[in-house]
Amino acid sequence: MKTMKTAFAAALAIGGTVALSSAAYAAGADLGNAAKQATNWHAIIMFVIFVGMTLGITYWAAG
C-alpha cells in the first residue's frame, strides 16, 4: 500500500511539473517595458474594506 501511495505521489508531482512547464512555455517572450500606471488607491482601499468586512462577518458567524 505504501508503494502505491509513493507511486501516486510521484505521478502527481510529474504531472504538476509538466503542467506548469507547459504553461510557462506558452507564456511567450518578453515584449519589453510596459507603460507604468498610477496606483489605484480607491480600489486598494475598497479591497481592504471588503476583506475586513468579510473577516468581521466570519468572526461574528463563528462566535
Coordinates of C-alpha atoms in Angstrom, one line a residue:
M1 CA 0.0 0.0 0.0
K2 CA 2.9 2.4 0.8
T3 CA 4.4 1.7 -2.6
M4 CA 1.1 2.6 -4.2
K5 CA 1.0 6.0 -2.3
T6 CA 4.6 6.7 -3.3
A7 CA 3.9 5.9 -7.0
F8 CA 0.8 8.1 -6.9
A9 CA 2.7 11.0 -5.3
A10 CA 5.5 10.7 -7.9
A11 CA 2.9 10.6 -10.7
L12 CA 1.2 13.7 -9.3
A13 CA 4.5 15.6 -8.9
I14 CA 5.5 14.7 -12.5
G15 CA 2.0 15.7 -13.8
G16 CA 2.2 19.0 -12.0
T17 CA 5.7 19.7 -13.3
V18 CA 4.6 19.0 -16.8
A19 CA 1.5 21.2 -16.5
L20 CA 3.5 24.1 -15.1
S21 CA 6.3 23.9 -17.6
S22 CA 3.9 23.8 -20.5
A23 CA 2.2 26.9 -19.1
A24 CA 5.5 28.7 -18.8
Y25 CA 6.4 27.7 -22.4
A26 CA 3.1 29.0 -23.7
A27 CA 3.6 32.4 -22.0
G28 CA 5.6 33.8 -24.9
A29 CA 8.5 36.2 -25.0
D30 CA 9.0 39.4 -23.0
L31 CA 7.8 42.3 -25.1
G32 CA 9.8 44.9 -23.3
N33 CA 8.9 47.7 -20.9
A34 CA 5.2 48.3 -20.3
A35 CA 3.6 51.7 -19.6
K36 CA 3.6 52.3 -15.9
Q37 CA 0.1 53.1 -14.5
A38 CA -0.7 55.2 -11.4
T39 CA -1.6 53.3 -8.2
N40 CA -5.4 53.0 -7.9
W41 CA -5.7 53.9 -4.2
H42 CA -9.5 53.8 -4.3
A43 CA -9.5 50.2 -5.5
I44 CA -7.0 49.2 -2.8
I45 CA -9.0 50.9 -0.1
M46 CA -12.2 49.2 -1.2
F47 CA -10.5 45.9 -1.3
V48 CA -9.1 46.3 2.2
I49 CA -12.6 47.3 3.4
F50 CA -14.1 44.3 1.7
V51 CA -11.6 41.9 3.3
G52 CA -12.1 43.5 6.7
M53 CA -15.9 43.2 6.5
T54 CA -15.6 39.6 5.3
L55 CA -13.3 38.7 8.2
G56 CA -15.7 40.5 10.6
I57 CA -18.7 38.6 9.3
T58 CA -16.7 35.3 9.6
Y59 CA -15.7 36.1 13.1
W60 CA -19.3 37.0 14.1
A61 CA -20.7 33.9 12.5
A62 CA -18.1 31.6 14.2
G63 CA -18.8 33.1 17.6

